[in-house]
PDB file of C-alpha atoms in Angstrom:
ATOM      1  CA  MET G 226     139.720 153.886 121.312  1.00  0.00           C
ATOM      2  CA  ASN G 227     138.946 151.896 124.422  1.00  0.00           C
ATOM      3  CA  ILE G 228     137.071 148.548 125.279  1.00  0.00           C
ATOM      4  CA  VAL G 229     136.330 147.172 128.775  1.00  0.00           C
ATOM      5  CA  CYS G 230     136.451 143.122 128.355  1.00  0.00           C
ATOM      6  CA  LEU G 231     135.169 141.822 131.502  1.00  0.00           C
ATOM      7  CA  ASP G 232     134.963 137.932 132.712  1.00  0.00           C
ATOM      8  CA  MET G 233     131.410 137.743 133.500  1.00  0.00           C
ATOM      9  CA  GLU G 234     131.582 134.731 136.420  1.00  0.00           C
ATOM     10  CA  GLY G 235     133.209 134.958 139.267  1.00  0.00           C
ATOM     11  CA  VAL G 236     133.342 139.299 138.207  1.00  0.00           C
ATOM     12  CA  LEU G 237     130.047 139.559 137.667  1.00  0.00           C
ATOM     13  CA  VAL G 238     127.796 136.840 139.242  1.00  0.00           C
ATOM     14  CA  PRO G 239     128.266 134.333 141.420  1.00  0.00           C
ATOM     15  CA  GLU G 240     130.039 131.635 139.195  1.00  0.00           C
ATOM     16  CA  ILE G 241     127.033 128.807 137.640  1.00  0.00           C
ATOM     17  CA  TRP G 242     128.541 125.668 137.807  1.00  0.00           C
ATOM     18  CA  ILE G 243     128.758 125.974 142.134  1.00  0.00           C
ATOM     19  CA  ALA G 244     126.073 127.317 142.449  1.00  0.00           C
ATOM     20  CA  PHE G 245     124.611 124.010 140.746  1.00  0.00           C
ATOM     21  CA  SER G 246     126.947 121.954 142.903  1.00  0.00           C
ATOM     22  CA  GLU G 247     125.226 123.352 145.799  1.00  0.00           C
ATOM     23  CA  ALA G 248     121.625 123.156 144.588  1.00  0.00           C
ATOM     24  CA  SER G 249     122.340 119.411 143.686  1.00  0.00           C
ATOM     25  CA  GLY G 250     124.629 118.417 146.108  1.00  0.00           C
ATOM     26  CA  ILE G 251     127.403 117.379 143.594  1.00  0.00           C
ATOM     27  CA  PRO G 252     131.129 118.308 145.389  1.00  0.00           C
ATOM     28  CA  GLU G 253     132.928 117.423 142.512  1.00  0.00           C
ATOM     29  CA  LEU G 254     130.819 120.032 140.396  1.00  0.00           C
ATOM     30  CA  ARG G 255     132.441 122.863 142.679  1.00  0.00           C
ATOM     31  CA  ARG G 256     135.844 122.608 140.166  1.00  0.00           C
ATOM     32  CA  THR G 257     136.077 126.240 138.258  1.00  0.00           C
ATOM     33  CA  THR G 258     138.977 128.054 136.166  1.00  0.00           C
ATOM     34  CA  ARG G 259     140.244 128.625 139.752  1.00  0.00           C
ATOM     35  CA  ASP G 260     141.193 125.453 139.996  1.00  0.00           C
ATOM     36  CA  GLU G 261     141.685 124.013 136.810  1.00  0.00           C
ATOM     37  CA  PRO G 262     143.317 125.489 134.189  1.00  0.00           C
ATOM     38  CA  ASP G 263     142.844 123.521 131.300  1.00  0.00           C
ATOM     39  CA  TYR G 264     138.988 124.251 130.029  1.00  0.00           C
ATOM     40  CA  ASN G 265     138.735 121.449 128.126  1.00  0.00           C
ATOM     41  CA  LYS G 266     139.676 118.967 131.123  1.00  0.00           C
ATOM     42  CA  LEU G 267     137.656 121.022 133.710  1.00  0.00           C
ATOM     43  CA  MET G 268     134.115 120.595 131.050  1.00  0.00           C
ATOM     44  CA  ASN G 269     134.907 116.579 130.200  1.00  0.00           C
ATOM     45  CA  PHE G 270     134.859 116.382 133.862  1.00  0.00           C
ATOM     46  CA  ARG G 271     132.004 118.374 134.519  1.00  0.00           C
ATOM     47  CA  LEU G 272     129.483 116.523 131.033  1.00  0.00           C
ATOM     48  CA  GLY G 273     130.976 113.303 133.064  1.00  0.00           C
ATOM     49  CA  ILE G 274     129.016 114.320 135.639  1.00  0.00           C
ATOM     50  CA  LEU G 275     126.231 114.969 134.473  1.00  0.00           C
ATOM     51  CA  LYS G 276     125.962 112.472 132.432  1.00  0.00           C
ATOM     52  CA  GLU G 277     126.669 109.457 135.058  1.00  0.00           C
ATOM     53  CA  HIS G 278     124.032 111.839 137.740  1.00  0.00           C
ATOM     54  CA  GLY G 279     121.116 112.380 134.531  1.00  0.00           C
ATOM     55  CA  LEU G 280     121.542 115.601 134.854  1.00  0.00           C
ATOM     56  CA  GLY G 281     121.202 118.051 131.943  1.00  0.00           C
ATOM     57  CA  LEU G 282     120.945 121.925 131.132  1.00  0.00           C
ATOM     58  CA  LYS G 283     116.644 122.590 132.770  1.00  0.00           C
ATOM     59  CA  GLU G 284     118.476 121.157 135.811  1.00  0.00           C
ATOM     60  CA  ILE G 285     121.103 123.514 135.410  1.00  0.00           C
ATOM     61  CA  GLN G 286     118.653 126.305 134.104  1.00  0.00           C
ATOM     62  CA  ALA G 287     116.514 126.090 137.003  1.00  0.00           C
ATOM     63  CA  THR G 288     119.459 126.857 139.251  1.00  0.00           C
ATOM     64  CA  ILE G 289     120.651 129.889 136.918  1.00  0.00           C
ATOM     65  CA  ALA G 290     117.150 131.465 137.581  1.00  0.00           C
ATOM     66  CA  LYS G 291     117.483 131.565 141.058  1.00  0.00           C
ATOM     67  CA  ILE G 292     120.977 133.646 140.640  1.00  0.00           C
ATOM     68  CA  ASP G 293     121.505 137.401 140.875  1.00  0.00           C
ATOM     69  CA  PRO G 294     124.143 139.176 140.050  1.00  0.00           C
ATOM     70  CA  LEU G 295     126.901 139.798 143.408  1.00  0.00           C
ATOM     71  CA  PRO G 296     125.854 142.973 144.252  1.00  0.00           C
ATOM     72  CA  GLY G 297     126.868 145.790 142.904  1.00  0.00           C
ATOM     73  CA  ALA G 298     127.573 144.831 139.327  1.00  0.00           C
ATOM     74  CA  LYS G 299     124.373 146.468 137.584  1.00  0.00           C
ATOM     75  CA  ASP G 300     125.577 149.338 138.948  1.00  0.00           C
ATOM     76  CA  PHE G 301     129.214 149.499 138.147  1.00  0.00           C
ATOM     77  CA  LEU G 302     128.420 148.026 134.777  1.00  0.00           C
ATOM     78  CA  ASP G 303     125.897 150.974 134.382  1.00  0.00           C
ATOM     79  CA  GLU G 304     128.058 153.620 134.898  1.00  0.00           C
ATOM     80  CA  LEU G 305     131.447 152.039 133.243  1.00  0.00           C
ATOM     81  CA  ARG G 306     128.768 151.188 130.021  1.00  0.00           C
ATOM     82  CA  THR G 307     128.076 155.756 130.001  1.00  0.00           C
ATOM     83  CA  LEU G 308     132.167 156.190 130.205  1.00  0.00           C
ATOM     84  CA  THR G 309     133.158 153.759 127.276  1.00  0.00           C
ATOM     85  CA  GLN G 310     132.136 150.333 125.080  1.00  0.00           C
ATOM     86  CA  VAL G 311     131.978 147.173 127.466  1.00  0.00           C
ATOM     87  CA  LEU G 312     131.889 143.441 126.504  1.00  0.00           C
ATOM     88  CA  ILE G 313     131.178 140.406 128.353  1.00  0.00           C
ATOM     89  CA  LEU G 314     133.933 137.761 127.897  1.00  0.00           C
ATOM     90  CA  SER G 315     133.272 134.075 129.030  1.00  0.00           C
ATOM     91  CA  ASP G 316     133.349 130.658 129.014  1.00  0.00           C
ATOM     92  CA  THR G 317     130.190 130.077 129.913  1.00  0.00           C
ATOM     93  CA  PHE G 318     127.227 128.795 127.229  1.00  0.00           C
ATOM     94  CA  GLU G 319     124.265 131.481 125.696  1.00  0.00           C
ATOM     95  CA  GLN G 320     122.210 128.361 127.219  1.00  0.00           C
ATOM     96  CA  PHE G 321     123.317 129.763 130.490  1.00  0.00           C
ATOM     97  CA  ALA G 322     124.433 132.847 130.223  1.00  0.00           C
ATOM     98  CA  LYS G 323     120.423 135.003 128.935  1.00  0.00           C
ATOM     99  CA  PRO G 324     119.154 134.847 131.979  1.00  0.00           C
ATOM    100  CA  LEU G 325     121.610 136.902 134.053  1.00  0.00           C
ATOM    101  CA  MET G 326     122.331 139.247 130.752  1.00  0.00           C
ATOM    102  CA  GLU G 327     118.555 140.428 131.404  1.00  0.00           C
ATOM    103  CA  LYS G 328     119.452 140.947 135.494  1.00  0.00           C
ATOM    104  CA  LEU G 329     122.043 143.470 134.606  1.00  0.00           C
ATOM    105  CA  ASN G 330     120.321 144.968 131.874  1.00  0.00           C
ATOM    106  CA  TRP G 331     121.786 143.173 128.034  1.00  0.00           C
ATOM    107  CA  PRO G 332     125.067 144.092 128.369  1.00  0.00           C
ATOM    108  CA  THR G 333     127.388 142.538 124.751  1.00  0.00           C
ATOM    109  CA  ILE G 334     128.209 138.823 125.452  1.00  0.00           C
ATOM    110  CA  PHE G 335     130.892 137.453 123.900  1.00  0.00           C
ATOM    111  CA  CYS G 336     130.644 132.580 125.310  1.00  0.00           C
ATOM    112  CA  ASN G 337     130.539 129.745 124.269  1.00  0.00           C
ATOM    113  CA  THR G 338     127.165 127.014 122.889  1.00  0.00           C
ATOM    114  CA  LEU G 339     126.479 123.509 124.282  1.00  0.00           C
ATOM    115  CA  GLU G 340     125.069 120.758 122.371  1.00  0.00           C
ATOM    116  CA  VAL G 341     121.751 119.362 124.061  1.00  0.00           C
ATOM    117  CA  GLY G 342     120.393 116.008 123.233  1.00  0.00           C
ATOM    118  CA  GLU G 343     116.345 115.406 122.199  1.00  0.00           C
ATOM    119  CA  GLY G 344     115.833 114.981 126.160  1.00  0.00           C
ATOM    120  CA  GLY G 345     118.051 117.576 127.557  1.00  0.00           C
ATOM    121  CA  GLU G 346     120.857 116.033 128.668  1.00  0.00           C
ATOM    122  CA  ILE G 347     124.518 117.678 127.243  1.00  0.00           C
ATOM    123  CA  THR G 348     126.070 116.364 124.822  1.00  0.00           C
ATOM    124  CA  GLY G 349     129.297 118.357 123.949  1.00  0.00           C
ATOM    125  CA  TYR G 350     129.400 122.326 123.700  1.00  0.00           C
ATOM    126  CA  LYS G 351     131.153 123.939 121.208  1.00  0.00           C
ATOM    127  CA  MET G 352     134.193 126.751 121.549  1.00  0.00           C
ATOM    128  CA  ARG G 353     133.638 130.171 119.453  1.00  0.00           C
ATOM    129  CA  CYS G 354     137.035 130.067 118.925  1.00  0.00           C
ATOM    130  CA  GLU G 355     140.038 128.901 120.411  1.00  0.00           C
ATOM    131  CA  LYS G 356     141.919 130.847 123.637  1.00  0.00           C
ATOM    132  CA  SER G 357     138.128 132.864 122.674  1.00  0.00           C
ATOM    133  CA  LYS G 358     139.409 135.824 125.327  1.00  0.00           C
ATOM    134  CA  LEU G 359     142.808 135.812 123.896  1.00  0.00           C
ATOM    135  CA  THR G 360     142.305 135.737 119.969  1.00  0.00           C
ATOM    136  CA  THR G 361     138.768 138.145 120.887  1.00  0.00           C
ATOM    137  CA  VAL G 362     140.646 140.331 122.793  1.00  0.00           C
ATOM    138  CA  LYS G 363     143.585 140.288 119.656  1.00  0.00           C
ATOM    139  CA  ALA G 364     140.906 140.933 117.290  1.00  0.00           C
ATOM    140  CA  LEU G 365     139.528 144.343 118.771  1.00  0.00           C
ATOM    141  CA  GLN G 366     143.653 145.359 118.965  1.00  0.00           C
ATOM    142  CA  SER G 367     143.429 144.789 114.863  1.00  0.00           C
ATOM    143  CA  ILE G 368     140.861 146.902 114.640  1.00  0.00           C
ATOM    144  CA  GLY G 369     142.117 149.597 116.570  1.00  0.00           C
ATOM    145  CA  TYR G 370     140.913 149.487 120.040  1.00  0.00           C
ATOM    146  CA  GLU G 371     142.888 149.047 122.970  1.00  0.00           C
ATOM    147  CA  THR G 372     141.924 147.064 125.599  1.00  0.00           C
ATOM    148  CA  ILE G 373     141.623 146.892 129.121  1.00  0.00           C
ATOM    149  CA  ALA G 374     140.102 143.799 131.277  1.00  0.00           C
ATOM    150  CA  ALA G 375     139.941 142.981 134.070  1.00  0.00           C
ATOM    151  CA  GLY G 376     138.676 138.686 135.216  1.00  0.00           C
ATOM    152  CA  ASP G 377     139.465 136.166 138.025  1.00  0.00           C
ATOM    153  CA  SER G 378     140.357 132.587 137.130  1.00  0.00           C
ATOM    154  CA  PHE G 379     143.213 131.376 134.928  1.00  0.00           C
ATOM    155  CA  ASN G 380     141.458 131.626 131.607  1.00  0.00           C
ATOM    156  CA  ASP G 381     141.313 135.476 131.863  1.00  0.00           C
ATOM    157  CA  LEU G 382     145.505 135.718 132.102  1.00  0.00           C
ATOM    158  CA  ALA G 383     145.933 136.229 128.293  1.00  0.00           C
ATOM    159  CA  MET G 384     143.839 138.721 128.246  1.00  0.00           C
ATOM    160  CA  ILE G 385     144.445 140.511 130.660  1.00  0.00           C
ATOM    161  CA  GLN G 386     148.635 140.996 130.307  1.00  0.00           C
ATOM    162  CA  ALA G 387     147.301 141.888 126.435  1.00  0.00           C
ATOM    163  CA  GLY G 388     145.710 145.054 126.867  1.00  0.00           C
ATOM    164  CA  LYS G 389     146.720 148.445 128.177  1.00  0.00           C
ATOM    165  CA  ALA G 390     145.808 147.764 131.338  1.00  0.00           C
ATOM    166  CA  GLY G 391     144.152 144.673 132.915  1.00  0.00           C
ATOM    167  CA  PHE G 392     143.519 143.725 136.560  1.00  0.00           C
ATOM    168  CA  LEU G 393     142.312 141.167 138.856  1.00  0.00           C
ATOM    169  CA  PHE G 394     139.176 141.086 140.368  1.00  0.00           C
ATOM    170  CA  LYS G 395     138.001 138.812 143.130  1.00  0.00           C
ATOM    171  CA  SER G 396     140.948 136.439 142.298  1.00  0.00           C
ATOM    172  CA  THR G 397     142.146 133.698 144.437  1.00  0.00           C
ATOM    173  CA  GLU G 398     144.880 134.354 147.111  1.00  0.00           C
ATOM    174  CA  GLN G 399     147.083 131.437 144.822  1.00  0.00           C
ATOM    175  CA  ILE G 400     146.081 133.550 141.316  1.00  0.00           C
ATOM    176  CA  LYS G 401     147.090 137.104 143.439  1.00  0.00           C
ATOM    177  CA  LYS G 402     150.279 135.826 144.243  1.00  0.00           C
ATOM    178  CA  ASP G 403     152.060 134.376 140.802  1.00  0.00           C
ATOM    179  CA  TYR G 404     151.174 137.480 139.470  1.00  0.00           C
ATOM    180  CA  PRO G 405     151.945 140.102 141.894  1.00  0.00           C
ATOM    181  CA  GLU G 406     152.448 142.605 138.798  1.00  0.00           C
ATOM    182  CA  LEU G 407     148.650 142.731 138.294  1.00  0.00           C
ATOM    183  CA  PRO G 408     147.131 145.567 140.524  1.00  0.00           C
ATOM    184  CA  ALA G 409     144.549 143.083 142.319  1.00  0.00           C
ATOM    185  CA  TYR G 410     141.205 144.649 142.918  1.00  0.00           C
ATOM    186  CA  GLU G 411     137.969 143.362 145.502  1.00  0.00           C
ATOM    187  CA  GLU G 412     135.477 146.077 145.085  1.00  0.00           C
ATOM    188  CA  PHE G 413     133.765 147.387 142.307  1.00  0.00           C
ATOM    189  CA  GLY G 414     134.351 151.386 142.860  1.00  0.00           C
ATOM    190  CA  ASP G 415     138.357 150.310 143.003  1.00  0.00           C
ATOM    191  CA  LEU G 416     138.076 148.501 140.337  1.00  0.00           C
ATOM    192  CA  LEU G 417     135.871 151.458 138.437  1.00  0.00           C
ATOM    193  CA  ALA G 418     138.227 153.868 139.519  1.00  0.00           C
ATOM    194  CA  ALA G 419     141.490 151.468 138.140  1.00  0.00           C
ATOM    195  CA  ILE G 420     139.754 151.330 134.804  1.00  0.00           C
ATOM    196  CA  LYS G 421     138.649 155.048 135.108  1.00  0.00           C
ATOM    197  CA  ALA G 422     142.012 156.257 135.490  1.00  0.00           C
ATOM    198  CA  ALA G 423     143.404 153.649 132.751  1.00  0.00           C
ATOM    199  CA  LEU G 424     141.121 155.322 130.039  1.00  0.00           C
TER     200      LEU G 424
END
């Protein structure tokens, strides 16, 4: 029994923080897990910037409302879901993901949650579990699933390497260079073909 685990941002939808960086005019918020392997360090940096600029959840959600899935992502996901079980494993937050999941026809997503104050300020965040993507893949394997994974960033590498097949998708040149053993694709059709071959 197979289950495909996909990252969300950079794979199915544009990077939320990059979109918000552009909308808010704050270049520091462009940093993502493609640039910073330490997720806690990255999130604390982001929360500090938001506080400094007096920005909160509603401003970020206003940007997310304008984000559409990457071209071809919905068709890719729809077809993949006719072939096998699919789970989106993301380090994003429930408060960010919901409108994007609606646009992708409600696939299952496991992600984290934000702690939000009464005034809408983001005061912290709660990770679902330690090393959430790898931990989830290992848990799926422990109940009889073989995992196939695809992602683009540092925080996807462990889940990609842990399964029976794993792929980089729309990743950075540096990550592709550092992990030449991982097949890397840029187009949904190519990724779909690779996953089909692995099923």
